[in-house]
Coordinates of C-alpha atoms in Angstrom, one line a residue:
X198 CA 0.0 0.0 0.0
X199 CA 2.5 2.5 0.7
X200 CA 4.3 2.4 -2.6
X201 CA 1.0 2.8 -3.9
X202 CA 0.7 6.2 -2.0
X203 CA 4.2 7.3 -3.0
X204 CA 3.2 6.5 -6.2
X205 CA -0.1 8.3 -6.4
X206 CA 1.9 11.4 -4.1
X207 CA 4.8 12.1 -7.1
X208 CA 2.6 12.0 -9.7
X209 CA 0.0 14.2 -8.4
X210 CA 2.6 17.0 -8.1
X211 CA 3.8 19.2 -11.1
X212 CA 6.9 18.6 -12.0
X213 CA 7.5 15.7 -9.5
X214 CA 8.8 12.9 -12.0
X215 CA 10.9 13.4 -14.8
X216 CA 13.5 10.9 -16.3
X217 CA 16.3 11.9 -18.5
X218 CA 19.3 10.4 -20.4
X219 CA 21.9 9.1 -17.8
X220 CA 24.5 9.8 -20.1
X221 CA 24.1 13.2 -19.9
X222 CA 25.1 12.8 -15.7
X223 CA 28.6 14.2 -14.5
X224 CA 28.4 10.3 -13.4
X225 CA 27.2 8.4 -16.5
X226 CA 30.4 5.8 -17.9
X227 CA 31.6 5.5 -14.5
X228 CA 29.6 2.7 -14.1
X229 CA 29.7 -0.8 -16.0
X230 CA 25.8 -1.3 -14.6
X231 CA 23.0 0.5 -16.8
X232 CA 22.1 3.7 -15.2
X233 CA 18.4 4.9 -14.6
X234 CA 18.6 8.8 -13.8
X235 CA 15.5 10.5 -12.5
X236 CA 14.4 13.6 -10.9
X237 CA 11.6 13.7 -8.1
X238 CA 10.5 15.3 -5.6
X239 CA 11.5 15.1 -1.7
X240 CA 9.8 12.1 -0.3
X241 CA 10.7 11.2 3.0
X242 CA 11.1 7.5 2.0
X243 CA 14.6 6.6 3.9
X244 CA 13.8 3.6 6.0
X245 CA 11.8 2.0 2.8
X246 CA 14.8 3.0 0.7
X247 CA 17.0 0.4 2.7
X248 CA 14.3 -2.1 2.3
X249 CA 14.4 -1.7 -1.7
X250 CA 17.6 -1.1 -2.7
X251 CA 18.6 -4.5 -2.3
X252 CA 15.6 -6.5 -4.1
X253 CA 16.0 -3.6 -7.0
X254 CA 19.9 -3.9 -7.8
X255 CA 18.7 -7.7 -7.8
X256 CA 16.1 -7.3 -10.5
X257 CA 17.8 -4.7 -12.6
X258 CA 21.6 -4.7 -11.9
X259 CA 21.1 -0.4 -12.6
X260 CA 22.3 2.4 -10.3
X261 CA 20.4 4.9 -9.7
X262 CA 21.1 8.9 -10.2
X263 CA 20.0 11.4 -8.8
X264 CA 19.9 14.9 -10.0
X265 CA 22.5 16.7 -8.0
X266 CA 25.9 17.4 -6.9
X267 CA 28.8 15.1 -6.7
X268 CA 29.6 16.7 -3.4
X269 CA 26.4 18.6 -1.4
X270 CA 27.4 21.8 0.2
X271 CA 26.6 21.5 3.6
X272 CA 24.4 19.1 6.3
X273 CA 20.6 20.4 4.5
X274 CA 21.6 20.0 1.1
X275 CA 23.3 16.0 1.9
X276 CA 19.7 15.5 3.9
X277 CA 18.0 16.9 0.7
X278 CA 19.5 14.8 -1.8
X279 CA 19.2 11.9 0.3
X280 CA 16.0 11.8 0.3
X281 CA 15.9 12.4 -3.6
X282 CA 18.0 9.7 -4.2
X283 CA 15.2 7.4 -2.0
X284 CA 12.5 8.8 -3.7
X285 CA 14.1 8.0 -6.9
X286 CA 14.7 4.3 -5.8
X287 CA 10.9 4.0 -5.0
X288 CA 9.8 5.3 -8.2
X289 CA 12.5 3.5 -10.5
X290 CA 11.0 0.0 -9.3
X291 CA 7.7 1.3 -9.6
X292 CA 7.8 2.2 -13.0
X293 CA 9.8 -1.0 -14.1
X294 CA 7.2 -3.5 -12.2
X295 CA 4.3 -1.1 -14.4
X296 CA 5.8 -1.4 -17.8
X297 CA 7.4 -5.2 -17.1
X298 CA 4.4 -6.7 -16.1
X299 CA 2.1 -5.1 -18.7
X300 CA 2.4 -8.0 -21.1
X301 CA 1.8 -10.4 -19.0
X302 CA -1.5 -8.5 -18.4
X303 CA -2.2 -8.4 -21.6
X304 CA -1.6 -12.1 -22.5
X305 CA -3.7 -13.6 -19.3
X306 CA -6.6 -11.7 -20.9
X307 CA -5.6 -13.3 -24.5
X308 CA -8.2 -16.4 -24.3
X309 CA -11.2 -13.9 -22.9
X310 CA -13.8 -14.1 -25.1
X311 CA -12.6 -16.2 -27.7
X312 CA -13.6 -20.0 -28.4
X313 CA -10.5 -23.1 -28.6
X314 CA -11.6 -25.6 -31.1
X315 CA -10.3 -29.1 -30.2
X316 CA -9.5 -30.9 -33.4
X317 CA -10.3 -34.8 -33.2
X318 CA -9.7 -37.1 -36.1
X319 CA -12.8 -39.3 -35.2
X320 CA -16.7 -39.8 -34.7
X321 CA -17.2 -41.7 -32.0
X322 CA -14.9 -43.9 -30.0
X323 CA -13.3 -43.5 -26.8
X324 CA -11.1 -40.9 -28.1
X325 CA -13.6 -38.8 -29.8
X326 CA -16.0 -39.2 -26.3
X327 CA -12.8 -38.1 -24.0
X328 CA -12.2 -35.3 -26.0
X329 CA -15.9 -34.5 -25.5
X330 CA -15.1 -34.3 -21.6
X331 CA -12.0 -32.9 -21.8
X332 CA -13.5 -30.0 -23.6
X333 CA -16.4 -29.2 -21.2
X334 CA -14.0 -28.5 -18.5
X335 CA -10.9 -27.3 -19.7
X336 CA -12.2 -23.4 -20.0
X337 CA -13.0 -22.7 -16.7
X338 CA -9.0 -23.5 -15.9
X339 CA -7.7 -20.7 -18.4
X340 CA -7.6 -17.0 -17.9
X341 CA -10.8 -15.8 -19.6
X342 CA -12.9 -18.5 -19.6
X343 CA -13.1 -19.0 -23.4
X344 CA -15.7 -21.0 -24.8
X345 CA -14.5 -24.8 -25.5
X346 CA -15.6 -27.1 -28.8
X347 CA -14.6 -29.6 -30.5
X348 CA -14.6 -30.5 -33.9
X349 CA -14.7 -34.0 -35.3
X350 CA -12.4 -34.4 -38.8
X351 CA -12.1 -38.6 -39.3
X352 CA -10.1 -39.5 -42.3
X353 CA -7.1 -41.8 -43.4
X354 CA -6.8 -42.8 -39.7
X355 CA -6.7 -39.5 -38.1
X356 CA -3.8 -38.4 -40.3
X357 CA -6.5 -35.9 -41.8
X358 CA -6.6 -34.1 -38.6
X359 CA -3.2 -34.3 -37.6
X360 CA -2.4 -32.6 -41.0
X361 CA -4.6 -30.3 -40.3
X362 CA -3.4 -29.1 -36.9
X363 CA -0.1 -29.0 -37.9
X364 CA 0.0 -27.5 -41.6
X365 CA -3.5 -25.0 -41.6
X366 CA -4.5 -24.2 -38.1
X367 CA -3.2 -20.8 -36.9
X368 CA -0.7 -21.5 -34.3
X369 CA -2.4 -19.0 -31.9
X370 CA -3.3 -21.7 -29.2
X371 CA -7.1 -21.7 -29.9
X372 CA -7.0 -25.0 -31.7
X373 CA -6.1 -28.0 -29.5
X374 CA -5.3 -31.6 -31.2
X375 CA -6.8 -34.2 -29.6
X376 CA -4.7 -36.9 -31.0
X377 CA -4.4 -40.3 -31.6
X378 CA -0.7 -41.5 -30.8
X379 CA -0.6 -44.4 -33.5
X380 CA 0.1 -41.4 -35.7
X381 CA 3.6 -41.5 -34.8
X382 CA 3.6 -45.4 -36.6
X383 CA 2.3 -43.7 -39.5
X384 CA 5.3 -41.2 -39.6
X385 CA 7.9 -43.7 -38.2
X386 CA 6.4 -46.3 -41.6
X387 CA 6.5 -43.4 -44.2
X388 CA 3.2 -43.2 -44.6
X389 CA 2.7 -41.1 -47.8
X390 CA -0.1 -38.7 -46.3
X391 CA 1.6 -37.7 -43.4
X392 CA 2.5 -34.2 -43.5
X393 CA 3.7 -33.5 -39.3
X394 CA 6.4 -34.5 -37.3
X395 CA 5.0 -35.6 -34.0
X396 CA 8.1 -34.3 -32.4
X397 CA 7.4 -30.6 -33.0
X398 CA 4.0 -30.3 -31.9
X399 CA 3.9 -28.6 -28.4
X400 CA 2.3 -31.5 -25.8
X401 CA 0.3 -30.8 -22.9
X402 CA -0.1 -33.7 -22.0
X403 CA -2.5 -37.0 -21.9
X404 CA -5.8 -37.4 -20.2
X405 CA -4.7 -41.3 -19.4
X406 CA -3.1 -44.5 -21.4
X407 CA -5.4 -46.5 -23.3
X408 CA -4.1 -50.1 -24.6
X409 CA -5.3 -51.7 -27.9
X410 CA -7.3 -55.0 -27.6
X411 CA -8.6 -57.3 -30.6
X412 CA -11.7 -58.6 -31.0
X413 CA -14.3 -60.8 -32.9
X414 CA -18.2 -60.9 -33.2
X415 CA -19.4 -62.3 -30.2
X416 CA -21.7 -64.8 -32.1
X417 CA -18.4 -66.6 -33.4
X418 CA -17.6 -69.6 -32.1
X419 CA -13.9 -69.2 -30.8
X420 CA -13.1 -68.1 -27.2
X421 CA -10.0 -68.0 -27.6
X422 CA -7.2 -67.0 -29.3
X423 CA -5.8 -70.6 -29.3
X424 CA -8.8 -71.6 -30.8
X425 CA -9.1 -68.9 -33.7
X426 CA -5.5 -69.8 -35.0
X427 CA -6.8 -73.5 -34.7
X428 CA -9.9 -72.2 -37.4
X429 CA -10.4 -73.7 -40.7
X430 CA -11.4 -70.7 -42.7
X431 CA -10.2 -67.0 -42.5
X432 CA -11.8 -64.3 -40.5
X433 CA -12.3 -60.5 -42.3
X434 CA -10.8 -57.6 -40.2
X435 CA -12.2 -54.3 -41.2
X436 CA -9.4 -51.4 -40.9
X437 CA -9.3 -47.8 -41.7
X438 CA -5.6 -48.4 -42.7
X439 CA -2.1 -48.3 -41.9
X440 CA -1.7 -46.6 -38.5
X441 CA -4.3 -47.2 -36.9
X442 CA -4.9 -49.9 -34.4
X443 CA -7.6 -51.3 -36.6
X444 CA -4.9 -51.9 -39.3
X445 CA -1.6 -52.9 -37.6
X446 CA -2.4 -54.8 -34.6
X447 CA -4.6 -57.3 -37.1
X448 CA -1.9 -57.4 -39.4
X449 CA 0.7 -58.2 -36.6
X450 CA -1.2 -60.8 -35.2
X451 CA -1.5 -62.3 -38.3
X452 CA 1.9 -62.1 -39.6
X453 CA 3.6 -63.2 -36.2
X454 CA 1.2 -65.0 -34.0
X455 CA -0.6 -67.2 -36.9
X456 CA -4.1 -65.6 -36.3
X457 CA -5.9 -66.6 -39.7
X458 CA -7.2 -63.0 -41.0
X459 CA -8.3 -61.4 -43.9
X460 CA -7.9 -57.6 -43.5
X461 CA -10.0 -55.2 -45.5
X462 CA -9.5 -51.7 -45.5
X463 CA -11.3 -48.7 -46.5
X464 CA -13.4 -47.8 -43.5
X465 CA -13.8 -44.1 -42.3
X466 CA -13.7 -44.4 -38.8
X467 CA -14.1 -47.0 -36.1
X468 CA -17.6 -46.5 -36.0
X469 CA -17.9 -47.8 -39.6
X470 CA -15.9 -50.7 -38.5
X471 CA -18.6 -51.2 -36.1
X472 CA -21.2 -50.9 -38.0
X473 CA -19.8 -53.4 -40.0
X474 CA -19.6 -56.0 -37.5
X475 CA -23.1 -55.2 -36.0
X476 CA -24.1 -56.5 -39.8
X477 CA -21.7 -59.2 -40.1
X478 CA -19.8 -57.8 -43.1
X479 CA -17.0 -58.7 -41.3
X480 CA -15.8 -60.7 -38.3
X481 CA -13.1 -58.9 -36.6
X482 CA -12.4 -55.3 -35.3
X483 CA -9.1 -53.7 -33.5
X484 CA -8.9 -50.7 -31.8
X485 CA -8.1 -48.7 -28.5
X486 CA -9.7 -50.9 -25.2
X487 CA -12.1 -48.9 -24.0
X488 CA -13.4 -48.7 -27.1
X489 CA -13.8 -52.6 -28.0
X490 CA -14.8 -52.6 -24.2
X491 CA -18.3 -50.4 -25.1
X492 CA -19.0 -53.0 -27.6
X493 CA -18.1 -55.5 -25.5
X494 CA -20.4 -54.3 -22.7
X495 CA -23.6 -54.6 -25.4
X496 CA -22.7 -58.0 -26.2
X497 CA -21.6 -57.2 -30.4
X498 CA -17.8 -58.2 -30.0
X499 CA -15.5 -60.7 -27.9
X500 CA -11.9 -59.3 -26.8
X501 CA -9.5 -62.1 -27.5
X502 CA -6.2 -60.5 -27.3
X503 CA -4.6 -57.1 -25.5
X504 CA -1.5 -55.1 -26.0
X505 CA 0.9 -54.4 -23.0
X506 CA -1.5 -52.2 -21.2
X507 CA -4.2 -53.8 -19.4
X508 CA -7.5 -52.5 -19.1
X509 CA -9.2 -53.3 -15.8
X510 CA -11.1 -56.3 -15.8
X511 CA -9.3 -57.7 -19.0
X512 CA -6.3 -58.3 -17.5
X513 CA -6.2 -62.2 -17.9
X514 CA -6.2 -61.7 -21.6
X515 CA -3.2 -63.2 -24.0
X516 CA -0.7 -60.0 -24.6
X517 CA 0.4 -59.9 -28.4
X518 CA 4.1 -59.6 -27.5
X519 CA 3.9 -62.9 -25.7
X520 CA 2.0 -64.7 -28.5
X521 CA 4.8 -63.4 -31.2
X522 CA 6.7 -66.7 -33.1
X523 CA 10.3 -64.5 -33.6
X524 CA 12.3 -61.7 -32.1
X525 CA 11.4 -59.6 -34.6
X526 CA 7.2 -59.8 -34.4
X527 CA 7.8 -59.1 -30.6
X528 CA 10.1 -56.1 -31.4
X529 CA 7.3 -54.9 -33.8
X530 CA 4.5 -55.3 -30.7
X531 CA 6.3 -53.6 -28.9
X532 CA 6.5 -51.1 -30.6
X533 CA 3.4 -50.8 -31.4
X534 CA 2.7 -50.8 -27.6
X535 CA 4.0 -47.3 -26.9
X536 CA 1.2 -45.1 -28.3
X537 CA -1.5 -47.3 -25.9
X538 CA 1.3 -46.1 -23.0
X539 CA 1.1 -42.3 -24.3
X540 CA -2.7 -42.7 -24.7
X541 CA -5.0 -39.6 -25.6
X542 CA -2.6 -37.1 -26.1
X543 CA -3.2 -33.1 -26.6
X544 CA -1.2 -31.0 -28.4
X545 CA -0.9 -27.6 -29.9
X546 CA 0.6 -26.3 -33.4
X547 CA 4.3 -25.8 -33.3
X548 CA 5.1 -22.2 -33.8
X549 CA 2.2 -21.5 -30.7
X550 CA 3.2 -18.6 -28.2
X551 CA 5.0 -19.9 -25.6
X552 CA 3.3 -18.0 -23.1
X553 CA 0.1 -20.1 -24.3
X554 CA 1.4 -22.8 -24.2
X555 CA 2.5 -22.8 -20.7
X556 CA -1.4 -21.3 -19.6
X557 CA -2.6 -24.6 -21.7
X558 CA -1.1 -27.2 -20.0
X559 CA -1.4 -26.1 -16.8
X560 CA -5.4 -26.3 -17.0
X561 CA -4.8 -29.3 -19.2
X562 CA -3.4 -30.7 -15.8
X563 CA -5.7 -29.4 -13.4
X564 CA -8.9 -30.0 -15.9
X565 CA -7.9 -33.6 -16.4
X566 CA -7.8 -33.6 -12.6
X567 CA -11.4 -32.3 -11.3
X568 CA -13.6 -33.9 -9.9
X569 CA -16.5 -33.4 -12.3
X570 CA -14.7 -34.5 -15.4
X571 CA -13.5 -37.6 -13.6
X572 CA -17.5 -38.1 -12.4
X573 CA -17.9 -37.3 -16.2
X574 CA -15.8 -40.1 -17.5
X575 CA -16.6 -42.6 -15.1
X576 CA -20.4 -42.0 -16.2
X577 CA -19.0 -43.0 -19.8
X578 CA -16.7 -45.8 -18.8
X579 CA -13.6 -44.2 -19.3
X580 CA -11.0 -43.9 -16.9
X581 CA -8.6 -40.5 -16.5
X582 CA -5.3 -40.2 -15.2
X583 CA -3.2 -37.6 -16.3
X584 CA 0.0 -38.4 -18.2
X585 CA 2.2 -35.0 -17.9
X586 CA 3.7 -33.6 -21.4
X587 CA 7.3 -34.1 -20.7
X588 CA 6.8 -37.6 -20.4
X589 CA 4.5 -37.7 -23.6
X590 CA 7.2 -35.8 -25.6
X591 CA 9.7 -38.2 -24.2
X592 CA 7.8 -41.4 -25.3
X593 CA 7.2 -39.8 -28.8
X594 CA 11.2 -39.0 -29.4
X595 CA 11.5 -42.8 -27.9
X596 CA 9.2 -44.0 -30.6
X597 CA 10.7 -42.4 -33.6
X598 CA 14.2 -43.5 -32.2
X599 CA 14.4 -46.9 -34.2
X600 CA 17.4 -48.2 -36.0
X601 CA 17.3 -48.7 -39.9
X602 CA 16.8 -52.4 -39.5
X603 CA 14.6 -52.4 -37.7
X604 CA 12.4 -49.6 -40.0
X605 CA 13.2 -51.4 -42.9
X606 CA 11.6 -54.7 -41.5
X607 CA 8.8 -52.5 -39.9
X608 CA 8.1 -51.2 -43.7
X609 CA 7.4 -54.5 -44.7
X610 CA 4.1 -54.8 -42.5
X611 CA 3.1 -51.0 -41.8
X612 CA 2.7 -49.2 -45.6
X613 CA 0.3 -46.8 -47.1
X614 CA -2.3 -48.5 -49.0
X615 CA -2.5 -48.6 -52.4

C-alpha cells in the first residue's frame, strides 16, 4: 500500500517525475551497470529506501542517479539529496514493475472471449467421447474462460486431422489436437499422407493410457485366441488403414502370432468398422480398449487378445508380444505398444506462443484432474489419469528413435495403402 501512495503522491505534483538520459550525468560511464537517472521530488522514503535497494539492484543490476551534486554543500543539502535519491529508488522499481508486467497482463486476458476448437480425427470412439469431456471442463481453468468445442475431422486414420493441426491451423493456441498416438507409426512407416512430425508439436499432455485390444463378433464360435488360429477358414478384419490400431495390430497378429485373417480396409472411422460388425460384413475389429470394451459391454464383440496395457477387468487376456513366433514380431509389438502407454494425447501447433502454451497445459493438468470430469468419465466408462507432457514428448522422441533395420523390417508390414 504505501508504494501505492508514494506512487499516487509524485505523480499528483507538477513537476515531481521526470527521467532523463543518464548519459548526460557528470556520473554516467563510470559505471559498467546500466544507469536509470531520475528527478523527483523530496519524499521522506529513507527507511523504505534500505528495504528496496537490495531486491531492485537484484532485478535490474542499474544504479540509480539522482539529479545533484557530486559533493552537497553542507548538512541540508546531503539531507535533501538523500532523500531524492530514495525517492528515486521508489519510483524506478515502480515504474519497471508497471511497464514489465504489462504484457503479462495483456496475455492472461488473451483467451477472454474467444472460443479453442479441439481438433479430433474421429466420430465416435473413446477418443472422440474423451475429447468431449475434456473440452467441457478445460475453459473454466484458463484466464478468460473461453468457450471450449470440439470438432470431429475422421479421415485416413486420423492423419486428416493431424495434418490439419499442424499445416492450416493458426498457431495462436485456440486450436487444440486431440490426438491419436498411432500417428507417430504412421510417420515412423512413411506413410505417404503424413504431412507432421510428432516431435514438433507442443504437448500438454494426456488425459490417461489406453491399450489396444482385438476382437471378434461375439456370435463366433472361438473363445480363444488358441482356438481362432486353430480355425479352418479366414476371418475378415475391417481397418481404416495403416496406422491405426484397426490396421496394424490385425496385421501383426496375423503375420507373427498365426491368427488366420483377412484384412479389408477402406473404413472411415471405427464407427464404420462397427457398423460393419453389427451386420456381419466382417468378423473382426481392432482398436483402443475402451473402445472394443463399449462394444463389448452390449454384447456385439468378444476381446480375445490385449496389447501391454491392461485395461481393468481384462487383465487375464493373452498380450500380443507374448504370443509373437520371432524376435522380430515381438520387437514390432512392442513397438506398437508405446502409443496405448502415451494414450489420448493433446497437443498444440508448433510455432504457438510460448506463453500459451504454458497457460494450456497447466489447465490441461488441473482440468484432467477435477472432480467433475473424472464423475464425467466414469459415467462413460472411461478412466482419466493424467500423463504429464514431458513424459508424452519423451515417449514420442522414444518411438521415432528406431534403428534402420529395424524400420526397414517395420516397412514390410506397416505401408500406405495402395
Amino acid at each position: 500500500m504505501w508504494c501505492s501512495s508514494v506512487w499516487s503522491t509524485c505523480l499528483s505534483r507538477p513537476g515531481c517525475f521526470r527521467a532523463r538520459s543518464a548519459s548526460d550525468h557528470p556520473l554516467s560511464g563510470q559505471n559498467s551497470a546500466p544507469v536509470v537517472f531520475v528527478e523527483v521530488a523530496v519524499l521522506d522514503c529513507k527507511r523504505r529506501y534500505h528495504l528496496l535497494l537490495p531486491r531492485f539492484r537484484e532485478l535490474t543490476g542499474a544504479s540509480l542517479i539522482s539529479d545533484r551534486s557530486p559533493e552537497p554543500a553542507n548538512h541540508q543539502e546531503k539531507e535533501n539529496s538523500m532523500k531524492r535519491d530514495h525517492a528515486a529508488l521508489i519510483v524506478g522499481v515502480l515504474a519497471g514493475l508497471l511497464f514489465s508486467t504489462a504484457p503479462a497482463w495483456a496475455q492472461s486476458n488473451f483467451y477472454e472471449g474467444k472460443t479453442i476448437t479441439v481438433v479430433i480425427g474421429a466420430k465416435s470412439g473413446s477418443l472422440a467421447i474423451a475429447a468431449q469431456i475434456v473440452a467441457h471442463h478445460l475453459g473454466k481453468y484458463l484466464p478468460g474462460k473461453p468457450a471450449v468445442i470440439v470438432q470431429n475431422m475422421p479421415g485416413a486414420a486420423h492423419l486428416l486431422a493431424t495434418n490439419h493441426v499442424f499445416n492450416i491451423a493458426k498457431p495462436d493456441g485456440l486450436t487444440i489436437l486431440a490426438a491419436n498416438p498411432n500417428v507417430a507409426i504412421a510417420q515412423l512407416s512413411q506413410v505417404e499422407q503424413v504431412r507432421f512430425d510428432v516431435r514438433k508439436f507442443h504437448w500438454l499432455g494426456s488425459s490417461g493410457a489406453d491399450g489396444v485390444m482385438f476382437s471378434i463378433r461375439s456370435d463366433l464360435p472361438y473363445k480363444t485366441f488358441d482356438e481362432l488360429r486353430k480355425a479352418d477358414r479366414e476371418l475378415v478384419a475391417g481397418t481404416t488403414g495403416p496406422g491405426s490400431n484397426a490396421h496394424d495390430f490385425p496385421l501383426l497378429l496375423k503375420e507373427f502370432a498365426g491368427a488366420k485373417l483377412k484384412l479389408v480396409a477402406g473404413y472411415p472411422a471405427n464407427s464404420d468398422v462397427l457398423l460393419a460388425v453389427e451386420r456381419k460384413e466382417v468378423d473382426s475389429w481392432s482398436a483402443l480398449a475402451t473402445t472394443i470394451k463399449l462394444a463389448a459391454d452390449r454384447g456385439v464383440v468378444r476381446p480375445l487378445v490385449r496389447g501391454r496395457v491392461a485395461l481393468p477387468g481384462y487383465e487375464n487376456l493373452p498380450v500380443d508380444e507374448n504370443l509373437a513366433t520371432s524376435a522380430l514380431g515381438k520387437s514390432l509389438m512392442a513397438i506398437k505398444s508405446i502409443p496405448g502407454a502415451i494414450g489420448r494425447a493433446f497437443a498444440v501447433h508448433p510455432n504457438t506462443p510460448s506463453d500459451r502454451i504454458a497457460m494450456l497445459r497447466d489447465a490441461f493438468a488441473k482440468a484432467v484432474k477435477d472432480p467433475d470430469l473424472i464423475a464425467e468419465a466414469t459415467k462413460a466408462k472411461i478412466g482419466m489419469s493424467l500423463i504429464t507432457h514431458e513424459q508424452v514428448s519423451k515417449d514420442f522422441n522414444a518411438l521415432l528413435n528406431q534403428t534402420p533395420e529395424t524400420l526397414k523390417e517395420m516397412g514390410k508390414y506397416i505401408k500406405a495403402e495402395s
